[in-house]
């Protein structure tokens, strides 16, 4: 199996690449990543010399490059994670999201359609998406696979568009596809612009911890390795043409989550109980901030037997331990030095 994983230098992608490289030694795993600000090859240091792993630097917005790549490597399957992924960045500059998430995805679909030329035996395109495509919930209810799409940010609109294109290529051209829509992830290697790693970093440094609005927005958090395990299960055992929701059954108000994180950090750093909570600072709310996301993953649980392997308290502790033990990683990322790793490792610019 020649398996192409896109976006493998990013947060979730790096965990998926590691899981597949370690679990499937007979697969040839190719990690295609443009190494934007969010791509960090240091995330994969431990697997980069494995014989079944190859890194390919390249941009999915470049259709002719993709065509050449498919001709060269004859991929049997794609797990597509490459994306612009940060909602705040999508509000500041939406076009990059349209380019990568929409055009890049369609380029990949076309590359598969041309390369596989109607012979779909043993072929698969697996698209990794987000629960944000479903919009925002009130106080009750859960997103199911049947919830109508109602994206509200440029990020979620671009992911919703990409999901529609995936299904269109399945229905129109017969391309074998699978999709999953997952809730918010947290864990090691998360870029420190996102809520949990940003808060860990600022608490550690004794800097203000920004919380949007009154901190009342609710998110359903899943440990990133459990998302990677879900992708593995769906890739191998999910039904072609189907969508699976992935979530942690773990809803938290942002403020409650940050307070818990402050307490875990106090304990880890030997601070007085309550000391880090003093750093919490309320800031102007994000434009169009969705109130609540919560996901029903019962289809995935019942059909494929998946369930989260850690509780939130366990996962958060593992995450804090990882960030405190990997100060050098955080330092490289916050200083921007990680962007030189590719040149150092692969001798190119
Ligand atoms: N983070 C979450 O909580 C979450 C939840 C559900 C779904 N998702 C989805 O999972 C996927 C991965 O998310 P993440 O949080 O790991 O994102 P990330 O931003 O950490 O990583 C994205 C990766 O894609 C690469 N990339 C970006 N543009 C590219 C391009 N044009 N060509 C090639 N590579 C490019 C980046 O270099 C980076 O390595 C995304 O599709 C995202 O929508 C994320």
mmCIF file of C-alpha atoms and ligand atoms in Angstrom:
data_model
loop_
_atom_site.group_PDB
_atom_site.id
_atom_site.type_symbol
_atom_site.label_atom_id
_atom_site.label_comp_id
_atom_site.label_asym_id
_atom_site.label_seq_id
_atom_site.Cartn_x
_atom_site.Cartn_y
_atom_site.Cartn_z
ATOM 1 C CA UNK A 1 0.000 0.000 0.000
ATOM 2 C CA UNK A 2 1.380 3.396 -0.998
ATOM 3 C CA UNK A 3 -0.397 5.735 1.395
ATOM 4 C CA UNK A 4 -0.316 9.511 1.023
ATOM 5 C CA UNK A 5 -1.011 11.467 4.205
ATOM 6 C CA UNK A 6 -1.355 15.232 3.639
ATOM 7 C CA UNK A 7 -0.632 17.751 6.396
ATOM 8 C CA UNK A 8 1.411 15.209 8.354
ATOM 9 C CA UNK A 9 3.738 17.838 9.813
ATOM 10 C CA UNK A 10 0.826 19.537 11.568
ATOM 11 C CA UNK A 11 -0.700 18.839 14.947
ATOM 12 C CA UNK A 12 -3.132 15.990 14.228
ATOM 13 C CA UNK A 13 -1.331 14.852 11.067
ATOM 14 C CA UNK A 14 1.897 14.133 12.948
ATOM 15 C CA UNK A 15 0.063 11.848 15.383
ATOM 16 C CA UNK A 16 -1.672 10.088 12.476
ATOM 17 C CA UNK A 17 1.630 9.632 10.598
ATOM 18 C CA UNK A 18 3.339 8.190 13.697
ATOM 19 C CA UNK A 19 0.450 5.814 14.422
ATOM 20 C CA UNK A 20 0.390 4.511 10.834
ATOM 21 C CA UNK A 21 4.202 4.293 10.464
ATOM 22 C CA UNK A 22 4.453 2.319 13.705
ATOM 23 C CA UNK A 23 1.336 0.153 13.222
ATOM 24 C CA UNK A 24 1.714 -0.709 9.522
ATOM 25 C CA UNK A 25 5.352 -1.458 8.691
ATOM 26 C CA UNK A 26 4.352 -2.914 5.302
ATOM 27 C CA UNK A 27 2.744 0.352 4.121
ATOM 28 C CA UNK A 28 4.888 2.932 2.332
ATOM 29 C CA UNK A 29 3.793 6.126 4.039
ATOM 30 C CA UNK A 30 4.349 9.452 2.291
ATOM 31 C CA UNK A 31 3.813 12.650 4.247
ATOM 32 C CA UNK A 32 3.044 15.570 1.910
ATOM 33 C CA UNK A 33 3.195 18.942 3.622
ATOM 34 C CA UNK A 34 3.867 22.513 2.460
ATOM 35 C CA UNK A 35 5.417 23.361 5.866
ATOM 36 C CA UNK A 36 3.369 26.495 6.441
ATOM 37 C CA UNK A 37 3.753 28.179 9.838
ATOM 38 C CA UNK A 38 1.712 25.244 11.249
ATOM 39 C CA UNK A 39 3.920 22.481 9.839
ATOM 40 C CA UNK A 40 6.748 21.369 12.091
ATOM 41 C CA UNK A 41 8.862 18.373 11.083
ATOM 42 C CA UNK A 42 10.338 18.183 14.557
ATOM 43 C CA UNK A 43 6.998 16.632 15.513
ATOM 44 C CA UNK A 44 8.132 13.530 13.586
ATOM 45 C CA UNK A 45 11.803 13.317 14.567
ATOM 46 C CA UNK A 46 11.293 9.896 16.145
ATOM 47 C CA UNK A 47 9.947 8.289 12.957
ATOM 48 C CA UNK A 48 11.764 10.190 10.197
ATOM 49 C CA UNK A 49 14.385 7.482 9.648
ATOM 50 C CA UNK A 50 11.912 4.579 9.488
ATOM 51 C CA UNK A 51 12.156 2.672 6.182
ATOM 52 C CA UNK A 52 8.400 2.935 5.561
ATOM 53 C CA UNK A 53 8.323 6.752 5.902
ATOM 54 C CA UNK A 54 9.075 9.446 3.308
ATOM 55 C CA UNK A 55 8.589 13.190 3.633
ATOM 56 C CA UNK A 56 7.545 15.122 0.525
ATOM 57 C CA UNK A 57 7.553 18.917 0.613
ATOM 58 C CA UNK A 58 4.831 20.363 -1.568
ATOM 59 C CA UNK A 59 1.669 22.388 -1.827
ATOM 60 C CA UNK A 60 -1.746 20.884 -2.554
ATOM 61 C CA UNK A 61 -2.797 24.114 -4.274
ATOM 62 C CA UNK A 62 -0.366 23.189 -7.098
ATOM 63 C CA UNK A 63 -2.378 20.854 -9.355
ATOM 64 C CA UNK A 64 0.401 19.997 -11.805
ATOM 65 C CA UNK A 65 2.790 19.155 -8.959
ATOM 66 C CA UNK A 66 0.160 16.772 -7.547
ATOM 67 C CA UNK A 67 -0.333 15.120 -10.904
ATOM 68 C CA UNK A 68 3.413 14.438 -11.211
ATOM 69 C CA UNK A 69 3.537 13.157 -7.649
ATOM 70 C CA UNK A 70 0.705 10.692 -8.265
ATOM 71 C CA UNK A 71 2.361 9.486 -11.487
ATOM 72 C CA UNK A 72 5.640 8.947 -9.621
ATOM 73 C CA UNK A 73 4.381 7.231 -6.472
ATOM 74 C CA UNK A 74 1.165 5.463 -7.578
ATOM 75 C CA UNK A 75 -0.682 6.119 -4.314
ATOM 76 C CA UNK A 76 -3.380 3.613 -3.392
ATOM 77 C CA UNK A 77 -4.962 5.739 -0.702
ATOM 78 C CA UNK A 78 -5.002 9.277 0.668
ATOM 79 C CA UNK A 79 -5.654 10.489 4.207
ATOM 80 C CA UNK A 80 -6.229 14.203 3.735
ATOM 81 C CA UNK A 81 -5.498 16.453 6.714
ATOM 82 C CA UNK A 82 -3.648 19.392 5.102
ATOM 83 C CA UNK A 83 -5.597 22.555 5.776
ATOM 84 C CA UNK A 84 -5.515 26.040 7.127
ATOM 85 C CA UNK A 85 -7.024 25.314 10.522
ATOM 86 C CA UNK A 86 -7.194 28.364 12.784
ATOM 87 C CA UNK A 87 -10.543 30.215 12.944
ATOM 88 C CA UNK A 88 -8.976 33.534 14.024
ATOM 89 C CA UNK A 89 -6.615 33.456 11.030
ATOM 90 C CA UNK A 90 -9.585 32.728 8.745
ATOM 91 C CA UNK A 91 -11.283 35.895 9.998
ATOM 92 C CA UNK A 92 -8.135 37.973 9.399
ATOM 93 C CA UNK A 93 -7.343 36.440 5.977
ATOM 94 C CA UNK A 94 -9.980 34.132 4.474
ATOM 95 C CA UNK A 95 -8.455 33.626 1.018
ATOM 96 C CA UNK A 96 -5.711 31.221 2.169
ATOM 97 C CA UNK A 97 -8.528 29.044 3.543
ATOM 98 C CA UNK A 98 -10.341 29.047 0.217
ATOM 99 C CA UNK A 99 -7.110 28.228 -1.609
ATOM 100 C CA UNK A 100 -5.912 25.345 0.574
ATOM 101 C CA UNK A 101 -9.101 23.916 2.028
ATOM 102 C CA UNK A 102 -11.282 24.200 -1.070
ATOM 103 C CA UNK A 103 -8.988 24.394 -4.124
ATOM 104 C CA UNK A 104 -6.319 22.161 -2.573
ATOM 105 C CA UNK A 105 -8.897 19.493 -1.746
ATOM 106 C CA UNK A 106 -10.399 19.596 -5.240
ATOM 107 C CA UNK A 107 -6.877 19.355 -6.720
ATOM 108 C CA UNK A 108 -6.295 16.197 -4.675
ATOM 109 C CA UNK A 109 -9.636 14.710 -5.732
ATOM 110 C CA UNK A 110 -8.773 15.387 -9.350
ATOM 111 C CA UNK A 111 -5.287 13.913 -8.938
ATOM 112 C CA UNK A 112 -6.874 10.716 -7.564
ATOM 113 C CA UNK A 113 -9.568 10.584 -10.251
ATOM 114 C CA UNK A 114 -6.979 10.939 -13.030
ATOM 115 C CA UNK A 115 -4.425 8.562 -11.507
ATOM 116 C CA UNK A 116 -6.960 5.847 -10.638
ATOM 117 C CA UNK A 117 -8.818 6.282 -13.973
ATOM 118 C CA UNK A 118 -11.984 4.480 -12.897
ATOM 119 C CA UNK A 119 -10.127 1.448 -11.489
ATOM 120 C CA UNK A 120 -11.045 1.952 -7.857
ATOM 121 C CA UNK A 121 -10.274 -1.542 -6.530
ATOM 122 C CA UNK A 122 -8.248 -1.149 -3.337
ATOM 123 C CA UNK A 123 -8.338 2.668 -3.584
ATOM 124 C CA UNK A 124 -9.561 5.146 -0.954
ATOM 125 C CA UNK A 125 -9.745 8.898 -0.342
ATOM 126 C CA UNK A 126 -10.265 9.649 3.356
ATOM 127 C CA UNK A 127 -11.091 13.252 4.190
ATOM 128 C CA UNK A 128 -10.574 14.569 7.738
ATOM 129 C CA UNK A 129 -12.993 17.334 8.649
ATOM 130 C CA UNK A 130 -14.410 19.216 11.586
ATOM 131 C CA UNK A 131 -17.665 19.403 13.558
ATOM 132 C CA UNK A 132 -17.626 23.174 12.946
ATOM 133 C CA UNK A 133 -19.339 22.547 9.570
ATOM 134 C CA UNK A 134 -22.558 21.899 11.520
ATOM 135 C CA UNK A 135 -22.690 25.438 12.938
ATOM 136 C CA UNK A 136 -23.531 26.245 16.530
ATOM 137 C CA UNK A 137 -25.772 24.485 19.059
ATOM 138 C CA UNK A 138 -28.052 25.949 21.731
ATOM 139 C CA UNK A 139 -27.909 24.596 25.267
ATOM 140 C CA UNK A 140 -29.143 21.153 24.266
ATOM 141 C CA UNK A 141 -28.677 18.639 21.477
ATOM 142 C CA UNK A 142 -25.735 17.059 19.705
ATOM 143 C CA UNK A 143 -24.400 17.129 16.140
ATOM 144 C CA UNK A 144 -25.170 13.863 14.367
ATOM 145 C CA UNK A 145 -24.106 12.766 10.874
ATOM 146 C CA UNK A 146 -27.557 13.971 9.707
ATOM 147 C CA UNK A 147 -27.279 17.511 11.114
ATOM 148 C CA UNK A 148 -27.602 20.001 8.217
ATOM 149 C CA UNK A 149 -24.484 22.001 7.426
ATOM 150 C CA UNK A 150 -24.525 25.584 8.747
ATOM 151 C CA UNK A 151 -20.915 26.866 8.779
ATOM 152 C CA UNK A 152 -20.411 30.349 10.194
ATOM 153 C CA UNK A 153 -16.715 31.236 9.983
ATOM 154 C CA UNK A 154 -14.541 31.393 6.856
ATOM 155 C CA UNK A 155 -12.701 28.332 8.268
ATOM 156 C CA UNK A 156 -15.810 26.223 8.764
ATOM 157 C CA UNK A 157 -17.283 27.398 5.427
ATOM 158 C CA UNK A 158 -14.110 26.286 3.632
ATOM 159 C CA UNK A 159 -14.177 22.884 5.380
ATOM 160 C CA UNK A 160 -17.910 22.496 4.610
ATOM 161 C CA UNK A 161 -17.183 23.244 0.940
ATOM 162 C CA UNK A 162 -14.407 20.645 0.917
ATOM 163 C CA UNK A 163 -16.757 18.033 2.445
ATOM 164 C CA UNK A 164 -19.331 18.743 -0.290
ATOM 165 C CA UNK A 165 -16.695 18.299 -3.002
ATOM 166 C CA UNK A 166 -15.613 14.958 -1.496
ATOM 167 C CA UNK A 167 -19.213 13.662 -1.605
ATOM 168 C CA UNK A 168 -19.717 15.092 -5.098
ATOM 169 C CA UNK A 169 -16.683 13.163 -6.411
ATOM 170 C CA UNK A 170 -18.083 10.025 -4.789
ATOM 171 C CA UNK A 171 -21.573 10.415 -6.257
ATOM 172 C CA UNK A 172 -20.529 11.758 -9.662
ATOM 173 C CA UNK A 173 -17.350 9.817 -10.428
ATOM 174 C CA UNK A 174 -17.678 6.872 -8.052
ATOM 175 C CA UNK A 175 -14.478 7.813 -6.179
ATOM 176 C CA UNK A 176 -14.303 5.673 -2.994
ATOM 177 C CA UNK A 177 -14.353 8.160 -0.116
ATOM 178 C CA UNK A 178 -14.786 8.228 3.639
ATOM 179 C CA UNK A 179 -15.208 11.315 5.830
ATOM 180 C CA UNK A 180 -14.985 12.079 9.505
ATOM 181 C CA UNK A 181 -16.009 15.224 11.364
ATOM 182 C CA UNK A 182 -14.250 15.641 14.681
ATOM 183 C CA UNK A 183 -14.585 17.953 17.660
ATOM 184 C CA UNK A 184 -11.779 20.082 19.164
ATOM 185 C CA UNK A 185 -8.520 18.201 19.687
ATOM 186 C CA UNK A 186 -5.891 18.794 22.358
ATOM 187 C CA UNK A 187 -2.597 17.130 23.242
ATOM 188 C CA UNK A 188 1.164 17.191 22.562
ATOM 189 C CA UNK A 189 2.557 19.148 19.571
ATOM 190 C CA UNK A 190 -0.394 21.560 19.397
ATOM 191 C CA UNK A 191 0.658 24.919 17.942
ATOM 192 C CA UNK A 192 0.539 27.489 20.755
ATOM 193 C CA UNK A 193 -1.956 29.787 19.014
ATOM 194 C CA UNK A 194 -4.802 27.445 20.043
ATOM 195 C CA UNK A 195 -6.570 27.743 23.404
ATOM 196 C CA UNK A 196 -5.023 24.936 25.492
ATOM 197 C CA UNK A 197 -1.328 25.198 24.458
ATOM 198 C CA UNK A 198 -1.550 29.011 24.497
ATOM 199 C CA UNK A 199 -2.891 28.899 28.057
ATOM 200 C CA UNK A 200 -0.232 26.369 29.171
ATOM 201 C CA UNK A 201 2.508 28.560 27.696
ATOM 202 C CA UNK A 202 1.205 31.774 29.244
ATOM 203 C CA UNK A 203 0.545 30.212 32.661
ATOM 204 C CA UNK A 204 4.086 28.827 32.663
ATOM 205 C CA UNK A 205 5.502 32.250 31.798
ATOM 206 C CA UNK A 206 3.230 34.041 34.307
ATOM 207 C CA UNK A 207 1.623 36.005 31.467
ATOM 208 C CA UNK A 208 -2.096 36.946 31.122
ATOM 209 C CA UNK A 209 -4.247 34.075 29.840
ATOM 210 C CA UNK A 210 -6.748 35.539 27.353
ATOM 211 C CA UNK A 211 -10.302 34.173 27.413
ATOM 212 C CA UNK A 212 -12.785 35.341 24.781
ATOM 213 C CA UNK A 213 -15.958 37.166 25.969
ATOM 214 C CA UNK A 214 -17.144 35.739 29.277
ATOM 215 C CA UNK A 215 -15.607 32.321 28.613
ATOM 216 C CA UNK A 216 -19.051 30.787 28.140
ATOM 217 C CA UNK A 217 -18.494 29.084 24.788
ATOM 218 C CA UNK A 218 -18.696 25.306 25.069
ATOM 219 C CA UNK A 219 -16.451 22.871 23.187
ATOM 220 C CA UNK A 220 -16.253 19.073 23.152
ATOM 221 C CA UNK A 221 -12.569 18.126 23.668
ATOM 222 C CA UNK A 222 -10.873 14.973 22.397
ATOM 223 C CA UNK A 223 -7.310 13.814 23.081
ATOM 224 C CA UNK A 224 -5.446 13.933 19.768
ATOM 225 C CA UNK A 225 -4.253 10.303 19.932
ATOM 226 C CA UNK A 226 -7.864 9.195 20.256
ATOM 227 C CA UNK A 227 -8.655 11.112 17.073
ATOM 228 C CA UNK A 228 -5.721 9.364 15.358
ATOM 229 C CA UNK A 229 -7.069 5.998 16.585
ATOM 230 C CA UNK A 230 -10.509 6.887 15.190
ATOM 231 C CA UNK A 231 -8.950 7.748 11.814
ATOM 232 C CA UNK A 232 -7.153 4.394 11.831
ATOM 233 C CA UNK A 233 -10.428 2.546 12.601
ATOM 234 C CA UNK A 234 -12.441 4.420 9.952
ATOM 235 C CA UNK A 235 -9.687 4.150 7.330
ATOM 236 C CA UNK A 236 -9.484 0.368 7.755
ATOM 237 C CA UNK A 237 -12.985 -0.648 8.799
ATOM 238 C CA UNK A 238 -15.399 2.204 8.000
ATOM 239 C CA UNK A 239 -17.846 1.900 5.107
ATOM 240 C CA UNK A 240 -17.040 3.564 1.794
ATOM 241 C CA UNK A 241 -19.230 6.614 1.109
ATOM 242 C CA UNK A 242 -19.990 7.095 4.816
ATOM 243 C CA UNK A 243 -19.357 9.869 7.316
ATOM 244 C CA UNK A 244 -18.414 9.295 10.963
ATOM 245 C CA UNK A 245 -18.633 11.882 13.735
ATOM 246 C CA UNK A 246 -15.772 11.762 16.247
ATOM 247 C CA UNK A 247 -16.049 13.397 19.670
ATOM 248 C CA UNK A 248 -14.945 13.069 23.232
ATOM 249 C CA UNK A 249 -18.342 13.165 24.996
ATOM 250 C CA UNK A 250 -16.535 15.818 26.951
ATOM 251 C CA UNK A 251 -18.118 19.263 26.953
ATOM 252 C CA UNK A 252 -16.384 22.119 28.718
ATOM 253 C CA UNK A 253 -17.136 25.818 29.057
ATOM 254 C CA UNK A 254 -13.950 27.655 28.065
ATOM 255 C CA UNK A 255 -13.693 29.352 31.463
ATOM 256 C CA UNK A 256 -14.117 26.095 33.421
ATOM 257 C CA UNK A 257 -11.501 24.461 31.216
ATOM 258 C CA UNK A 258 -8.982 27.259 31.730
ATOM 259 C CA UNK A 259 -9.595 27.232 35.485
ATOM 260 C CA UNK A 260 -8.966 23.475 35.591
ATOM 261 C CA UNK A 261 -5.812 23.971 33.541
ATOM 262 C CA UNK A 262 -4.630 26.694 35.941
ATOM 263 C CA UNK A 263 -5.118 24.285 38.859
ATOM 264 C CA UNK A 264 -3.241 21.454 37.118
ATOM 265 C CA UNK A 265 -0.422 23.885 36.304
ATOM 266 C CA UNK A 266 -0.280 25.188 39.907
ATOM 267 C CA UNK A 267 0.183 21.630 41.091
ATOM 268 C CA UNK A 268 2.855 20.876 38.475
ATOM 269 C CA UNK A 269 4.773 24.110 39.002
ATOM 270 C CA UNK A 270 4.518 23.996 42.807
ATOM 271 C CA UNK A 271 2.527 27.241 42.937
ATOM 272 C CA UNK A 272 -0.026 28.141 45.616
ATOM 273 C CA UNK A 273 -3.511 26.770 44.762
ATOM 274 C CA UNK A 274 -5.429 29.467 42.839
ATOM 275 C CA UNK A 275 -2.320 31.460 41.903
ATOM 276 C CA UNK A 276 -2.505 30.865 38.148
ATOM 277 C CA UNK A 277 -6.235 31.644 38.002
ATOM 278 C CA UNK A 278 -5.251 35.272 38.705
ATOM 279 C CA UNK A 279 -3.745 35.350 35.201
ATOM 280 C CA UNK A 280 -7.136 34.839 33.504
ATOM 281 C CA UNK A 281 -7.961 37.949 31.452
ATOM 282 C CA UNK A 282 -11.219 38.403 29.549
ATOM 283 C CA UNK A 283 -10.762 39.836 26.051
ATOM 284 C CA UNK A 284 -13.157 41.057 23.326
ATOM 285 C CA UNK A 285 -15.071 38.105 21.916
ATOM 286 C CA UNK A 286 -14.203 36.556 18.540
ATOM 287 C CA UNK A 287 -16.479 37.837 15.713
ATOM 288 C CA UNK A 288 -19.355 35.389 15.130
ATOM 289 C CA UNK A 289 -18.092 33.101 17.937
ATOM 290 C CA UNK A 290 -20.090 29.830 17.836
ATOM 291 C CA UNK A 291 -21.747 29.210 21.223
ATOM 292 C CA UNK A 292 -21.574 25.446 21.605
ATOM 293 C CA UNK A 293 -20.284 22.374 19.777
ATOM 294 C CA UNK A 294 -21.069 18.857 20.983
ATOM 295 C CA UNK A 295 -20.904 15.735 18.941
ATOM 296 C CA UNK A 296 -22.716 12.420 18.908
ATOM 297 C CA UNK A 297 -20.142 9.730 18.036
ATOM 298 C CA UNK A 298 -22.443 6.774 18.721
ATOM 299 C CA UNK A 299 -22.233 5.561 15.078
ATOM 300 C CA UNK A 300 -18.436 5.277 15.313
ATOM 301 C CA UNK A 301 -18.679 3.650 18.740
ATOM 302 C CA UNK A 302 -21.352 1.116 17.769
ATOM 303 C CA UNK A 303 -20.177 0.230 14.267
ATOM 304 C CA UNK A 304 -16.408 0.273 14.755
ATOM 305 C CA UNK A 305 -16.068 -0.219 18.524
ATOM 306 C CA UNK A 306 -14.044 2.989 18.988
ATOM 307 C CA UNK A 307 -14.087 4.894 22.264
ATOM 308 C CA UNK A 308 -11.790 7.501 23.822
ATOM 309 C CA UNK A 309 -8.910 5.814 25.654
ATOM 310 C CA UNK A 310 -8.363 8.567 28.231
ATOM 311 C CA UNK A 311 -10.595 10.755 30.369
ATOM 312 C CA UNK A 312 -10.228 14.513 30.007
ATOM 313 C CA UNK A 313 -8.433 14.772 33.347
ATOM 314 C CA UNK A 314 -5.923 12.087 32.240
ATOM 315 C CA UNK A 315 -5.474 13.631 28.794
ATOM 316 C CA UNK A 316 -5.014 17.125 30.177
ATOM 317 C CA UNK A 317 -2.433 15.866 32.663
ATOM 318 C CA UNK A 318 -0.540 14.060 29.877
ATOM 319 C CA UNK A 319 -0.676 17.256 27.813
ATOM 320 C CA UNK A 320 0.613 19.491 30.601
ATOM 321 C CA UNK A 321 3.357 16.961 31.429
ATOM 322 C CA UNK A 322 4.375 16.890 27.748
ATOM 323 C CA UNK A 323 4.566 20.692 27.423
ATOM 324 C CA UNK A 324 6.536 21.036 30.653
ATOM 325 C CA UNK A 325 8.940 18.267 29.614
ATOM 326 C CA UNK A 326 9.323 19.679 26.108
ATOM 327 C CA UNK A 327 10.188 23.301 26.811
ATOM 328 C CA UNK A 328 12.655 23.208 23.921
ATOM 329 C CA UNK A 329 9.863 22.341 21.449
ATOM 330 C CA UNK A 330 7.772 25.247 22.712
ATOM 331 C CA UNK A 331 10.786 27.559 22.609
ATOM 332 C CA UNK A 332 11.561 26.548 18.988
ATOM 333 C CA UNK A 333 7.947 27.137 17.982
ATOM 334 C CA UNK A 334 7.449 30.447 19.758
ATOM 335 C CA UNK A 335 10.798 31.776 18.473
ATOM 336 C CA UNK A 336 10.089 30.567 14.915
ATOM 337 C CA UNK A 337 13.298 28.455 14.846
ATOM 338 C CA UNK A 338 11.357 25.300 13.980
ATOM 339 C CA UNK A 339 10.987 26.671 10.450
ATOM 340 C CA UNK A 340 14.713 26.147 9.884
ATOM 341 C CA UNK A 341 14.493 22.447 10.765
ATOM 342 C CA UNK A 342 13.634 21.366 7.224
ATOM 343 C CA UNK A 343 16.721 23.133 5.822
ATOM 344 C CA UNK A 344 18.922 21.600 8.538
ATOM 345 C CA UNK A 345 17.458 18.119 8.151
ATOM 346 C CA UNK A 346 16.982 17.920 4.400
ATOM 347 C CA UNK A 347 19.630 20.408 3.282
ATOM 348 C CA UNK A 348 17.268 22.559 1.224
ATOM 349 C CA UNK A 349 15.584 25.914 1.550
HETATM 350 N N1 LIG B 1 -7.361 20.838 15.461
HETATM 351 C C1 LIG B 1 -8.605 20.410 15.650
HETATM 352 O O1 LIG B 1 -9.110 20.494 16.763
HETATM 353 C C2 LIG B 1 -9.368 19.775 14.511
HETATM 354 C C3 LIG B 1 -10.603 19.178 14.787
HETATM 355 C C4 LIG B 1 -11.285 18.547 13.748
HETATM 356 C C5 LIG B 1 -10.761 18.500 12.477
HETATM 357 N N2 LIG B 1 -9.560 19.105 12.239
HETATM 358 C C6 LIG B 1 -9.034 19.010 10.856
HETATM 359 O O2 LIG B 1 -7.888 18.155 10.926
HETATM 360 C C7 LIG B 1 -6.907 18.578 9.989
HETATM 361 C C8 LIG B 1 -5.579 18.839 10.675
HETATM 362 O O3 LIG B 1 -5.779 19.855 11.666
HETATM 363 P P1 LIG B 1 -4.556 20.360 12.569
HETATM 364 O O4 LIG B 1 -5.128 20.973 13.776
HETATM 365 O O5 LIG B 1 -3.555 19.283 12.688
HETATM 366 O O6 LIG B 1 -3.989 21.514 11.628
HETATM 367 P P2 LIG B 1 -2.538 22.186 11.613
HETATM 368 O O7 LIG B 1 -2.790 23.598 11.209
HETATM 369 O O8 LIG B 1 -1.797 21.902 12.866
HETATM 370 O O9 LIG B 1 -1.768 21.418 10.434
HETATM 371 C C9 LIG B 1 -2.076 21.595 9.082
HETATM 372 C C10 LIG B 1 -0.914 21.060 8.263
HETATM 373 O O10 LIG B 1 -1.244 21.243 6.874
HETATM 374 C C11 LIG B 1 -0.134 21.791 6.194
HETATM 375 N N3 LIG B 1 -0.619 22.593 5.068
HETATM 376 C C12 LIG B 1 -1.323 23.749 5.129
HETATM 377 N N4 LIG B 1 -1.569 24.210 3.882
HETATM 378 C C13 LIG B 1 -1.020 23.298 3.025
HETATM 379 C C14 LIG B 1 -0.960 23.202 1.618
HETATM 380 N N5 LIG B 1 -1.491 24.147 0.829
HETATM 381 N N6 LIG B 1 -0.352 22.132 1.061
HETATM 382 C C15 LIG B 1 0.211 21.167 1.842
HETATM 383 N N7 LIG B 1 0.196 21.220 3.197
HETATM 384 C C16 LIG B 1 -0.419 22.278 3.777
HETATM 385 C C17 LIG B 1 0.576 22.652 7.245
HETATM 386 O O11 LIG B 1 1.947 22.868 6.911
HETATM 387 C C18 LIG B 1 0.400 21.813 8.506
HETATM 388 O O12 LIG B 1 1.457 20.887 8.658
HETATM 389 C C19 LIG B 1 -7.490 19.810 9.283
HETATM 390 O O13 LIG B 1 -8.071 19.400 8.075
HETATM 391 C C20 LIG B 1 -8.548 20.305 10.251
HETATM 392 O O14 LIG B 1 -9.578 20.984 9.568
HETATM 393 C C21 LIG B 1 -8.852 19.739 13.211
#
